[in-house]
Each structure stands twice: as C-alpha cells, then as structure tokens.
XYZ file of C-alpha atoms in Angstrom:
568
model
C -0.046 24.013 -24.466
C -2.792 26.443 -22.975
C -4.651 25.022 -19.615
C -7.659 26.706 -18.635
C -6.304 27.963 -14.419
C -8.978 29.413 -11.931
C -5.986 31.030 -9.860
C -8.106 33.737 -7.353
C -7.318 37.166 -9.131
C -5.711 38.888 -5.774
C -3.196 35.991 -5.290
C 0.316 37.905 -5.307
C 2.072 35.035 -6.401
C -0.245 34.113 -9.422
C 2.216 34.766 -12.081
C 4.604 32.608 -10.517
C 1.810 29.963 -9.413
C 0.478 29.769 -13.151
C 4.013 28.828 -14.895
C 4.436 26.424 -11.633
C 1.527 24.696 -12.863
C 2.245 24.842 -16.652
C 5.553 23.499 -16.317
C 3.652 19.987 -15.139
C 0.896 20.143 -16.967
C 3.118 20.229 -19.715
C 4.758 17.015 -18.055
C 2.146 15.076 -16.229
C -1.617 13.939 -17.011
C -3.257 15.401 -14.005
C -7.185 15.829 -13.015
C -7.315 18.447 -10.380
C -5.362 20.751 -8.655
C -6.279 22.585 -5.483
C -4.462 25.390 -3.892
C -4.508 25.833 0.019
C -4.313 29.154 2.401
C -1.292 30.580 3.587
C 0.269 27.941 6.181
C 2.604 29.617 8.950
C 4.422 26.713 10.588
C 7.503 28.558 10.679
C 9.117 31.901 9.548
C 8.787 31.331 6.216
C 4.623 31.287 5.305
C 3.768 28.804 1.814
C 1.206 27.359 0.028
C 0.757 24.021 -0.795
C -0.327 22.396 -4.232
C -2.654 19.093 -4.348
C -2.235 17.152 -7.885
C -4.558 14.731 -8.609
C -3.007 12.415 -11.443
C -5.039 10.794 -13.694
C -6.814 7.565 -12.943
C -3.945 5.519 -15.313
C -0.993 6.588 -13.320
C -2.180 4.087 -10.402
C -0.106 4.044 -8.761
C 1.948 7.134 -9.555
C 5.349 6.339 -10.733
C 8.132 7.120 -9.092
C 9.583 8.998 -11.844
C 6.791 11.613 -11.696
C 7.056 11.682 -8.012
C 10.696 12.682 -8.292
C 9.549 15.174 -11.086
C 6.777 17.238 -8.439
C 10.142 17.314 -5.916
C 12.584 18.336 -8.169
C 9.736 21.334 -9.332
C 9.207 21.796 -5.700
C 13.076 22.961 -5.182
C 12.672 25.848 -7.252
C 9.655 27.350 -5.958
C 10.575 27.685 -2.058
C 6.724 28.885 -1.640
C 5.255 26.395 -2.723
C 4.671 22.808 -1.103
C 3.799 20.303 -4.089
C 1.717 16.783 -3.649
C 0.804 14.432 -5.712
C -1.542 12.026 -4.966
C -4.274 9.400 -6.662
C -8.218 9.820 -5.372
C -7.445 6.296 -3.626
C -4.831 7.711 -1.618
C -7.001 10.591 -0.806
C -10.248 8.389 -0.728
C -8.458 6.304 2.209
C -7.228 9.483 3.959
C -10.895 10.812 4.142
C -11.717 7.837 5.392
C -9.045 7.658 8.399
C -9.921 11.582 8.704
C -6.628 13.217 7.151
C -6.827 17.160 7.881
C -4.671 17.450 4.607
C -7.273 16.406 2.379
C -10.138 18.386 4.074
C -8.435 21.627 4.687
C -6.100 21.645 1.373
C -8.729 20.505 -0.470
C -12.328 19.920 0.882
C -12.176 23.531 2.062
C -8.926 24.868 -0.533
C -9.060 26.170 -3.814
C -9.739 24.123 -7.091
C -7.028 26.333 -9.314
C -7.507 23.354 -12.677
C -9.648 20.687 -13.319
C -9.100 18.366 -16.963
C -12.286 18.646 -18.629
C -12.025 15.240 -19.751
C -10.771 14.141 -16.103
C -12.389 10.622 -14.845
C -11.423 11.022 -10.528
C -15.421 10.948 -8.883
C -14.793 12.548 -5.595
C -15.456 16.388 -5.688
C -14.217 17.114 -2.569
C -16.079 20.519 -1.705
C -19.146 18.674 -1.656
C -17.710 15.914 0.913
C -19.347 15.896 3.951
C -16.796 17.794 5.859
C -18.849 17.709 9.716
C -18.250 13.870 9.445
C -14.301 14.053 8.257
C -13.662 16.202 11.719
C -15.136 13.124 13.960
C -12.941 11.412 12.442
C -10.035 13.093 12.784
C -10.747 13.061 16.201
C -11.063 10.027 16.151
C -7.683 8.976 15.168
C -6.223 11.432 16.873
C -7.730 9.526 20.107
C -6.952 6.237 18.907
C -3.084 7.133 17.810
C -2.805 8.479 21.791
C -3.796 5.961 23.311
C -1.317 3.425 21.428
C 1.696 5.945 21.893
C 0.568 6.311 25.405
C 0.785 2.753 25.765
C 4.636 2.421 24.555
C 5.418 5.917 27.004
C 3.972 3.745 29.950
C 5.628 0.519 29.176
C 9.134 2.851 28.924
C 8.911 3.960 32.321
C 7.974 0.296 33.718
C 11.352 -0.995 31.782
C 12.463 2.069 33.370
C 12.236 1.373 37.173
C 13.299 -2.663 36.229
C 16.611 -1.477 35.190
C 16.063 -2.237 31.184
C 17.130 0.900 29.968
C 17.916 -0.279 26.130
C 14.204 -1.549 25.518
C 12.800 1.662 27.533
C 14.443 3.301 24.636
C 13.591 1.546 22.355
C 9.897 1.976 23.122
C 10.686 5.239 23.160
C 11.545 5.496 19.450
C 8.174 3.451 18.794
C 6.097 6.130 20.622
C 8.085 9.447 18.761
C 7.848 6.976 15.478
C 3.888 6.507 16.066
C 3.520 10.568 16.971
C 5.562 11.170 13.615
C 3.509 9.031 11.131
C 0.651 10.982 12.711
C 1.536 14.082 12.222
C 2.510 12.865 8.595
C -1.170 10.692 7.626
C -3.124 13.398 9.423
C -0.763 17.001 8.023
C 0.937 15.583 4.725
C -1.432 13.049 3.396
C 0.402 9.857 3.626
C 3.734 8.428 6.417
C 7.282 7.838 5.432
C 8.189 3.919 5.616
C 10.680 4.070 8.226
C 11.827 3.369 11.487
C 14.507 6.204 11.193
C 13.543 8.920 13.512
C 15.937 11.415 11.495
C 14.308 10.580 7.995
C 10.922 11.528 9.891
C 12.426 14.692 11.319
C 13.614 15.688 7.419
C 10.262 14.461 5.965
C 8.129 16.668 7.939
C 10.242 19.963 8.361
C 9.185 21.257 4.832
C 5.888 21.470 6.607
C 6.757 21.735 10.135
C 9.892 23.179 10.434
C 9.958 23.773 14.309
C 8.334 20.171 14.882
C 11.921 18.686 15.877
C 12.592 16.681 18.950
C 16.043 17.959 20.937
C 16.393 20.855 19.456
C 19.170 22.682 21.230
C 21.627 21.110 18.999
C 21.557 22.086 15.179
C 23.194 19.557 13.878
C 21.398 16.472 14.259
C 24.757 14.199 13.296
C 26.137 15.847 16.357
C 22.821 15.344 18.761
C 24.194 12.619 21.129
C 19.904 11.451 22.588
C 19.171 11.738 19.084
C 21.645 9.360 18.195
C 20.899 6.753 21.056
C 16.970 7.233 20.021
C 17.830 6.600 16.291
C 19.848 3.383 17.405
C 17.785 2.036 20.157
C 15.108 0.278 17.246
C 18.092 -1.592 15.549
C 19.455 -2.538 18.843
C 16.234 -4.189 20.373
C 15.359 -5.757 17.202
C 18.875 -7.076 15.683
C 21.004 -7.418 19.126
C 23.852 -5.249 18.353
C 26.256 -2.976 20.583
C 24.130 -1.026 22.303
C 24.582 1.451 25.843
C 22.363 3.833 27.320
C 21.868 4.891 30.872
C 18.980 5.825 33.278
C 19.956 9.316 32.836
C 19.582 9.727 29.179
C 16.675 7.932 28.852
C 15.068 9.808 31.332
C 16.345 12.921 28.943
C 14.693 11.167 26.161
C 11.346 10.742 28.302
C 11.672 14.545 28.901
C 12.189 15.757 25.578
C 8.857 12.928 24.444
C 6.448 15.193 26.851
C 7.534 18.392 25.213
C 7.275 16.659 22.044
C 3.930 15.568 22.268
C 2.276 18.337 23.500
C 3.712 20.105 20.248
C 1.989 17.518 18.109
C -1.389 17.828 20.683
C -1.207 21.598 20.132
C -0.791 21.214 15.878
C -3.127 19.057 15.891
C -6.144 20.834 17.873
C -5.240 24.367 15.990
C -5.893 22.866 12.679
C -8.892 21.013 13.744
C -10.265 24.596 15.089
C -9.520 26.144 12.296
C -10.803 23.812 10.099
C -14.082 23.533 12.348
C -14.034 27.590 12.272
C -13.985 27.615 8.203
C -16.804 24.974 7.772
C -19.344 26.132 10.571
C -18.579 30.016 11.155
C -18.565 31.787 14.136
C -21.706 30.137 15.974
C -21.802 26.254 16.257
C -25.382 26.647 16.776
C -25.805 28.426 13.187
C -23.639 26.723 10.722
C -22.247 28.742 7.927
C -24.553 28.249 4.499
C -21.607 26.285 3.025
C -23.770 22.834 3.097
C -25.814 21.329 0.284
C -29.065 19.862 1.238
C -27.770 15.975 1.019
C -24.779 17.291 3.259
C -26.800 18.706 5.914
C -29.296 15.424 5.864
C -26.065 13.383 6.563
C -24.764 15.430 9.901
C -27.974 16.001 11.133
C -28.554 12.206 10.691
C -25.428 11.393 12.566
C -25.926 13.897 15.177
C -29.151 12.444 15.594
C -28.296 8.612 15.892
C -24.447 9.323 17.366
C -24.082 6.074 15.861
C -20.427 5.385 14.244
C -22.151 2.607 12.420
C -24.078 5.259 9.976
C -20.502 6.584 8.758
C -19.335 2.907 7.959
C -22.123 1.962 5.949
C -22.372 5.566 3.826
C -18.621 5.313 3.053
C -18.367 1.611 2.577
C -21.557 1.462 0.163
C -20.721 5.076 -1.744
C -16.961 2.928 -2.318
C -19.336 -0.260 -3.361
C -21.280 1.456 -5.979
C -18.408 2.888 -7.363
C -15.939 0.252 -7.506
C -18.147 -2.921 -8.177
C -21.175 -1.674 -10.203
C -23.611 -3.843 -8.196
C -27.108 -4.477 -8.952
C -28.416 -5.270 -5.339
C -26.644 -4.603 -2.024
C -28.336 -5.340 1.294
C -27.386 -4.709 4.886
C -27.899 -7.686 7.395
C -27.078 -7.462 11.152
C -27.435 -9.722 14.419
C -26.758 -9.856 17.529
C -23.384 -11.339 19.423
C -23.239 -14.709 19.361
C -21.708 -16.309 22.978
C -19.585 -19.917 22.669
C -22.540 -21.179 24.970
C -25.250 -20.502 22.729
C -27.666 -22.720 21.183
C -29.404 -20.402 18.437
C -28.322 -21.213 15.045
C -26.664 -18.429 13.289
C -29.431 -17.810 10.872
C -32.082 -17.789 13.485
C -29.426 -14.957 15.940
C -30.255 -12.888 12.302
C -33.836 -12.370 13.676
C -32.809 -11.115 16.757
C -33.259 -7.277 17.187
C -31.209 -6.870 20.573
C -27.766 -5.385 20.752
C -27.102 -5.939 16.885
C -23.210 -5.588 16.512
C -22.344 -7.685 13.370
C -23.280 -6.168 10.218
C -22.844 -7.903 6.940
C -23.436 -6.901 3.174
C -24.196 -8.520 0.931
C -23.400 -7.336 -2.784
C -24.726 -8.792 -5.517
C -22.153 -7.796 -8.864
C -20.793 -9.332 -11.946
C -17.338 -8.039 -10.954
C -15.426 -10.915 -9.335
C -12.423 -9.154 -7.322
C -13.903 -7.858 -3.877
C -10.099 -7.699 -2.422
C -9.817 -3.380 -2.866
C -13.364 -3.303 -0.680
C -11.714 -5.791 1.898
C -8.248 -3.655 2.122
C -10.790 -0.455 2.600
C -13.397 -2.186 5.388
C -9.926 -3.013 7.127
C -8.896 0.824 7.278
C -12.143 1.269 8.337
C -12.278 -0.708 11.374
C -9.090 0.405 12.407
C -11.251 3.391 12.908
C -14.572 1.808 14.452
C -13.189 -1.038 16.197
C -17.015 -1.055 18.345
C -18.299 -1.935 14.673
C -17.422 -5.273 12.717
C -18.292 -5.356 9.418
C -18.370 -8.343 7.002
C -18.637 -8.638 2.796
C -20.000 -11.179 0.982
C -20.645 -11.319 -2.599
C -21.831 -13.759 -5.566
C -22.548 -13.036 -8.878
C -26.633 -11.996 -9.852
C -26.841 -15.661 -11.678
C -25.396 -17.309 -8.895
C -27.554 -15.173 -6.285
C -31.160 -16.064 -8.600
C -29.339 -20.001 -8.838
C -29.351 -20.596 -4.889
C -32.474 -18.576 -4.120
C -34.967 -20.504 -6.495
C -32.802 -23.940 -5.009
C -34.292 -22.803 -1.528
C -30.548 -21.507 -0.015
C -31.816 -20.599 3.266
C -28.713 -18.090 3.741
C -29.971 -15.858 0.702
C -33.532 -16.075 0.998
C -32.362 -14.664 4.751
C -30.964 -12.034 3.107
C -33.996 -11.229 0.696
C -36.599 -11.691 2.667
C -34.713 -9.908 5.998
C -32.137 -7.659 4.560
C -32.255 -4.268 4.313
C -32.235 -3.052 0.481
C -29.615 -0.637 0.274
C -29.384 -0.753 -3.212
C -30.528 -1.631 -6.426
C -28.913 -0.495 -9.555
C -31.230 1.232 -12.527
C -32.950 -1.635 -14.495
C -32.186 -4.526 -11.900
C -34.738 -7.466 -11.270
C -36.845 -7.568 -7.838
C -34.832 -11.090 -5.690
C -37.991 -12.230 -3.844
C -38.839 -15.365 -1.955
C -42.020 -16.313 -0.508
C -41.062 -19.670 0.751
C -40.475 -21.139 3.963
C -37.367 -21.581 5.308
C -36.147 -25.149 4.219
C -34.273 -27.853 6.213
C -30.448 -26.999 6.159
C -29.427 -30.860 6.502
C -29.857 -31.884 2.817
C -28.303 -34.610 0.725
C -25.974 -32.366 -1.140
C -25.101 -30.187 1.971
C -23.875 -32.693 4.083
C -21.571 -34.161 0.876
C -20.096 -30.852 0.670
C -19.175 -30.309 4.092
C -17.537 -33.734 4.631
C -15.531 -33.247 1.782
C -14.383 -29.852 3.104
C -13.453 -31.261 6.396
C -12.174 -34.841 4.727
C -9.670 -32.667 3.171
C -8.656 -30.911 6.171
C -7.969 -34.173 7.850
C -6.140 -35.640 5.019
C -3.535 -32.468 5.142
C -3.738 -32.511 8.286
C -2.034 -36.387 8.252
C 0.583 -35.100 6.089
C 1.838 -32.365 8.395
C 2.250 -34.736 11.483
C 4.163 -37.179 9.413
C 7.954 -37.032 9.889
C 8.890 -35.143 7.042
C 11.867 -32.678 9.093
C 10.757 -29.469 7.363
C 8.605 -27.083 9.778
C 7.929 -24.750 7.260
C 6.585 -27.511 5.021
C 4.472 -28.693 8.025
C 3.046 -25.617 8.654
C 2.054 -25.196 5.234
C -0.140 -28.343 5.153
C -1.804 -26.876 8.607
C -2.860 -23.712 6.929
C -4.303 -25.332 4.013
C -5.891 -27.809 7.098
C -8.031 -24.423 8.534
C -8.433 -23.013 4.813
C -10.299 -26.116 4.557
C -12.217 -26.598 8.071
C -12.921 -22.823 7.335
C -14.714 -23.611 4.076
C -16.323 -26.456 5.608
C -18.055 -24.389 8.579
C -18.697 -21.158 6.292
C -21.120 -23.671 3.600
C -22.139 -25.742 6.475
C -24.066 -22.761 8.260
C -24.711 -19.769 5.457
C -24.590 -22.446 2.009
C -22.464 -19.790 0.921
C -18.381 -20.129 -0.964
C -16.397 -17.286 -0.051
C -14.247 -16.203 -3.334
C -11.518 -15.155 -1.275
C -9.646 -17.939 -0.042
C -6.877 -15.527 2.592
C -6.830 -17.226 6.110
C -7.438 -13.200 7.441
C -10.483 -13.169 5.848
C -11.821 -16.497 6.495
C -11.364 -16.668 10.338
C -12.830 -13.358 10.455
C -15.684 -14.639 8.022
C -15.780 -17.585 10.529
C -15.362 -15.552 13.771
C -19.384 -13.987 12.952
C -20.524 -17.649 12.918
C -18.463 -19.048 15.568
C -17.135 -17.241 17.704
C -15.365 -19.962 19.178
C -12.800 -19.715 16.111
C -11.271 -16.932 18.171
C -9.900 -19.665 21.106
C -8.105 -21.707 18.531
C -6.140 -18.854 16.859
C -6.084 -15.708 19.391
C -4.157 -12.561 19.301
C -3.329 -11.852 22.647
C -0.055 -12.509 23.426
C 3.354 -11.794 20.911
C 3.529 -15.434 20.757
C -0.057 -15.748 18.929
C 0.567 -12.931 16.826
C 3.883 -14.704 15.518
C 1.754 -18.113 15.294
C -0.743 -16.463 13.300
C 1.830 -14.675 11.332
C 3.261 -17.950 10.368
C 0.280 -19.968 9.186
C -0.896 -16.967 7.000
C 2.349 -16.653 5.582
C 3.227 -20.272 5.152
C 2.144 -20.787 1.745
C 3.467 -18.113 -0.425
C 6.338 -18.690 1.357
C 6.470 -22.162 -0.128
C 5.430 -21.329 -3.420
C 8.304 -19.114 -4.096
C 10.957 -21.101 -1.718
C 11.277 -18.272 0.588
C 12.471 -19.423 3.773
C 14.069 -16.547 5.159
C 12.645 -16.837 8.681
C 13.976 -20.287 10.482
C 10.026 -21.826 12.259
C 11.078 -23.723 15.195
C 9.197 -27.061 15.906
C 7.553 -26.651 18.673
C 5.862 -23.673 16.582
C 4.585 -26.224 14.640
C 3.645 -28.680 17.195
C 1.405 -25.775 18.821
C -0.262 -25.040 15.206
C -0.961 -28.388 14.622
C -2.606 -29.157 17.696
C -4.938 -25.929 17.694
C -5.705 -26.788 14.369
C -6.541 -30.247 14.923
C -8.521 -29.350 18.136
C -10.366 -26.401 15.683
C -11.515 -28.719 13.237
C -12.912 -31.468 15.476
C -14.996 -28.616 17.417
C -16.079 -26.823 14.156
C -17.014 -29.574 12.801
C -19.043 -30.837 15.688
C -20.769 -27.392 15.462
C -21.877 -28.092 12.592
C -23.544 -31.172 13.033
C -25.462 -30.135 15.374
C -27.149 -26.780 13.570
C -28.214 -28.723 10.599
C-alpha cells in the first residue's frame, strides 16, 4: 500500500525512515505521525517517532504496543511512540515537553486524510504549555523535596529503613517526572531498576550509582530497590546510617541531573518558539495564538488557562448547546449569606462553576480531566454541573432559583449554532416550597434510616461501613437540592463532597484529609461499596474505623441538615 510521507528532503536517514513507517502503516490504523530533531542524550544521537492511532484503538492494545517495540529494535535510530490524542490531550494539559517539542514544534512526516484526532498541535498555544511545564516541574520539587527532608529527620532519629524508604519515594517521584514530562507517559512501578531501564533508551546517562555497571551487582541500588517492599510489607530488611547517607549523596547528584534536563529542554524549547529576543517573538504565532498569551500575560491569572482548556475539551467532548461560567466568593463556616446570594458577591471570587447544558449524559471523562487540572492549579477550584436542555428550560420556567442564577448572572461562554436564548425575567422566588422541603426530608430520612442499620450489631465492619457511605451519598443529595434545586448525575462520594465542599464548607470538618488516618478513613467509605458488590474484602476494616465513620457521619448529617433549614 502507497502512503502519501512529507519526510524533509535533506533527512539522511529518509530511505530508512520511509520503510520504518510503511512497515506500520501497513500494520496499524494511524492518524499522524511527527518526527522530532536530533536528540543527544548520550553518544549515540536519534530521532524519535510520535504515532497517533486512530480514534477506535482507545485505548491502544497491547498487541500493537508490543508491535511499535518490537519495530523499534531494529531501527537503533529511531525512538518509536504510540500514543491516543487523550493521552497527549492530558499531557498538554499537565505541560509534557514531549508533546510540545516532538510534536507542537516537530515535524508532521503523515497525516490519514480521512483521520478523525482534532488537535493540530502546531497551532497549540505553545507560550502557555511552557508555564506549565514549569509549573509541574515546581510542583513535582516541592513533593520530592518533602520525602528528601522527612529522610534526613528519620535520619538523625535513628530510623534508617523508613529514611530509605522515603528515599526510593523521592528517586521514584524524580523518575515518573522525567518520564510524564520527556517520554509522554510514567511506568507503573515502584521498582527503581524498571525506571532506570525505561528511561535509558532516552536518557542513557540518567542512572543513579553509576560506578557499578552492573546494576544486579550495585549493593545501594539493591537496598534502595528493597527499602519500598520492606516499609510497606514488613520483611527482612538492614541498612545502616552509612549507606543511607550514600543513598542521600548519590539523590543530590541525581537531582540536579534531572534539574539540569529539565531546564535545557525548556530553553530550547523556549529558544525554538520565541527566537533570539524575548521581546520580539519569532512570527511562528497565528493571530488567535498571540490573543491568548498576550491575554494571559496581561491578567497573570492561572484561572484563564483552566477555563480555555476545560471549555475547548467541553465543546468537543459533550456537544453542548449553552455553557456558562459562574463564580463567588469563599464561603467561611461562620457565615450567614446563603450560597446563592455569596454568587453576587464580586470580592475575592475563588470558586468557579460551569454549567453545561448537553444532551450527552456521561460528564465522568470532563471530571477525570478538571482533576488533572487542579493538580496543576490547586489556587483554582473548579466545579461541573450539567442537565439536559429540556431539563434546564423544565426548572427555569418552574422558577428554580439555582438556574435562573445561572441565566440571569452567568457568564455565556457558549452557545452552540442554532441554540434557543435561556432567559428569565422573574424575581427570585422563595426557596422553602412545598415540594422542596418533601425532597430534602426524604434525602436525609434515608440517610438516617441507613444510618440505623450500620449501628445495629450486625459483626461485619465492612458491611457497616457500607451503609455509612450510602448515609453521606444521601445527606449529600439532600444538602446539594436543598441549596442549588439541582440532582447531580454522578452519584461518586469524591465528587459529591467536593460538590458539597462549594456550598458548605463545613463538609470539610467531617471528612478531612490531613492526617494518614483520614486519608485511610476516606479511602474506606469511598471504596466500601464496590467492594460489597463484588465480595471483595481483601483489606480487613477494624471497628473502631467504623465507629469513627459512623460518628462523623452522623454528626455531618445533623449539621447539614440544620444548614439547610435555616437558608430556605
């Protein structure tokens, strides 16, 4: 079969290059393929390949996975990835060099002519991808920092084993790095060897203890690939002060390495999109490109970035007719402004909420994204809701004053080609009607009733604990239509504490993440019910677990539902 290749005429491996590509063409359905510069990590320079497969091979199977690596072998110039536009779309997004400087600012060598990916990637705005990178790159040193700092105060109290061990967690953070921000996507593991052999195709001097050349025979390397196993499972396990201190040693070097990698291929991706003078950028911009970064210089607000990316992902994944942008201010335990009337006020907004109004019923692959997002902008918080456009014109003409809110006091941010105006010119109506307050007892009548169950003597924790989450999946429902009239479709106890934590912040006291202990609680309740549905008890809860769930559950319910009350 003939493909049509772009491969730059004074490539000196273009003979080579084109059969490369034939070979999986012949093989594989792909959409795009982009060729990078020359990369000198190591003696040996090489290019590396971006595939795009098609949008059916979502996710890509593992048999053509194996087929790119197996093609790889025999071309010892060539680096080959393949990758979906999600993957890439969520590497963008967390501000993966690989994607900008492969193929943002690489070389499209084929593109199917029939192909049905969106993104063109030369036409991404690239300015914003480097503040991001930056970004992570800040964010991902601060959290390794954190584990280098707790290993030398384990350190000085004698506890050499878990100094090691959080050891391994800070070169395991620096490696999946390196591998999201230089390869495109991490290795799942906790092995530091498997990282070592994942990332020497591409940075083949990036190798902690490297005096010995055999890494079997690499006696630190050996303790640091043990010490993870050891904290976590309790086996046989012996270091001293002296080797960890090696270990802490050979860490420093290390990360300056990955400091150094990183700020060269920033630079030089910086260099290729502006020029030579920052002040003159090169002429490599469209107009809609340059609009964006000079908006974002202007406003140096992170929000701006959020709301482009998060709406541009929207439009394309939910075909909406309407979306509009909402915000207000924080809302203290102590205060006494209802949560529609804190929508009003124009000081300090940090919440911002859209609203999309769609036909298509699954939000969950915008929630997974808005996650990855705030990982990013943690200053932001950013909340979806959604209804279908019948619904939405349903509960506006009834007078909903949570919609009309959002008509009347939303920013439009968009309205699809042949949509209907949503107006209101009403008033805002009295929240505590007949109907509303029927709805809400029954949401919190349930939560009591399951609530009964779990404190009855029934000698299964995990069955307790079960009833408890389905307790706050119910309180949660109850306080969500009790102040916004509104049903969230998606029912996860993530996504409705953090729906609730916007309305009450309160919510945050009752199920907190400070501590290990919380994080286990939480852990628990969320995970209680699938757990029960498919009789998966492979983690033992201990009672007094359950005690503590059931009484911050209880005490959650009897507050929320007091708050309530008293806004309607």
């Amino acid at each position: 079969m003939e493909h049509y290749l772009n491969i730059p005429k004074n490539f000196d491996k273009k003979e080579e290059l084109s059969n490369l590509i034939d070979n999986i063409l012949n093989v594989i359905t792909i959409d795009a393929i982009f060729l990078s510069m020359e990369q000198r990590e190591g003696e040996s320079p090489y290019h590396i390949l971006t595939f795009f497969a098609d949008v059916n091979n979502n996710p890509i199977p593992n048999e053509i996975l194996g087929f790119g690596t197996k093609t790889a072998k025999d071309h010892p110039d060539f680096r080959i990835k393949i990758y979906t536009e999600e993957q890439s779309e969520i590497g963008i997004l967390r501000g993966s060099l690989y994607f900008l400087e492969h193929c943002c600012l690489g070389e499209m060598v084929y593109a199917h002519p029939e192909g049905t990916n969106l993104l063109d990637y030369p036409e991404l705005a690239m300015g914003n991808i480097l503040k991001r990178a930056e970004r992570y790159f800040d964010l991902e040193m601060k959290k390794i920092k954190a584990f280098v700092n707790t290993a030398e105060i384990l350190l000085k109290e004698g506890d050499h084993a878990i100094a090691a061990f959080n050891l391994h967690q800070a070169f395991e953070l620096a490696f999946r790095f390196m591998e999201q921000m230089f390869i495109g996507h991490s290795k799942v593991t906790h092995s530091i060897i498997s990282h070592i052999n994942f990332c020497k195709d591409y940075f083949p001097t990036l190798r902690p203890f490297p005096k010995t050349a055999e890494m079997d025979n690499n006696e630190l390397l050996l303790l640091l690939e043990h010490a993870y196993s050891a904290a976590r499972y309790g086996n046989e396990y012996e270091i001293n002060k002296g080797q960890v201190q090696l270990i802490q040693s050979e860490f420093q070097s290390f990360a300056e390495q990955v400091e150094t990698i990183f700020n060269r291929h920033l630079e030089d991706c910086r260099q290729r999109i502006h020029g030579d003078d920052d002040d003159k950028p090169a002429q490599i911009f469209n107009e809609v490109e340059t609009h964006i970064e000079e908006q974002v210089t202007i406003m140096d607000e992170p929000v701006d970035i959020v709301l482009q990316e998060t709406v541009s992902l929207i439009k394309k994944k939910l075909n909406p007719t309407h979306i509009y942008l909402m915000q207000k201010r924080t809302l203290q335990t102590q205060d006494k402004v209802h949560f529609l009337r804190a929508l009003d006020v124009q000081t300090c907004p940090v919440h911002y909420w859209l609203f999309i109004v769609s036909d298509k019923t699954n939000i969950d692959p915008i929630h997974s994204v808005v996650d990855t997002i705030q990982q990013k902008f943690q200053q932001v918080s950013l909340c979806i809701c959604s209804d279908a456009p019948k619904v939405f014109s349903k509960k506006l003409n009834n007078g909903n004053p949570f919609y009309k809110k959002v008509v009347r006091s939303g920013k439009l941010l968009f309205q699809g080609e042949g949509a209907m105006d949503l107006r209101t010119n009403d008033d805002l109506p009295k929240m505590g009607t007949k109907k509303t307050r029927k709805t809400i007892s029954s949401r919190y009548r349930r939560a009591r009733n399951y609530l009964v169950v779990a404190e009855s003597p029934m000698g299964d924790s995990l069955m307790a604990v079960h009833f408890v989450s389905l307790a706050v999946e119910q309180a949660c429902l109850g306080l969500i239509y009790g102040v916004l009239k509104y049903r969230p479709r998606n029912h996860s106890l993530s996504h409705l504490i953090k729906l609730c934590g916007h309305l009450y912040p309160k919510i945050h006291d009752y199920f907190p993440m400070h501590t290990e202990l919380d994080k286990d609680l939480f852990q628990l309740l969320r995970n209680a019910s699938s757990k029960m549905r498919y009789q998966n008890r492979d983690v033992e809860i201990d009672e007094i677990k359950a005690d503590i769930l059931l009484q911050r559950s209880r005490e959650f319910m009897v507050d929320s539902r007091a708050f309530v009350q008293a806004g309607q």
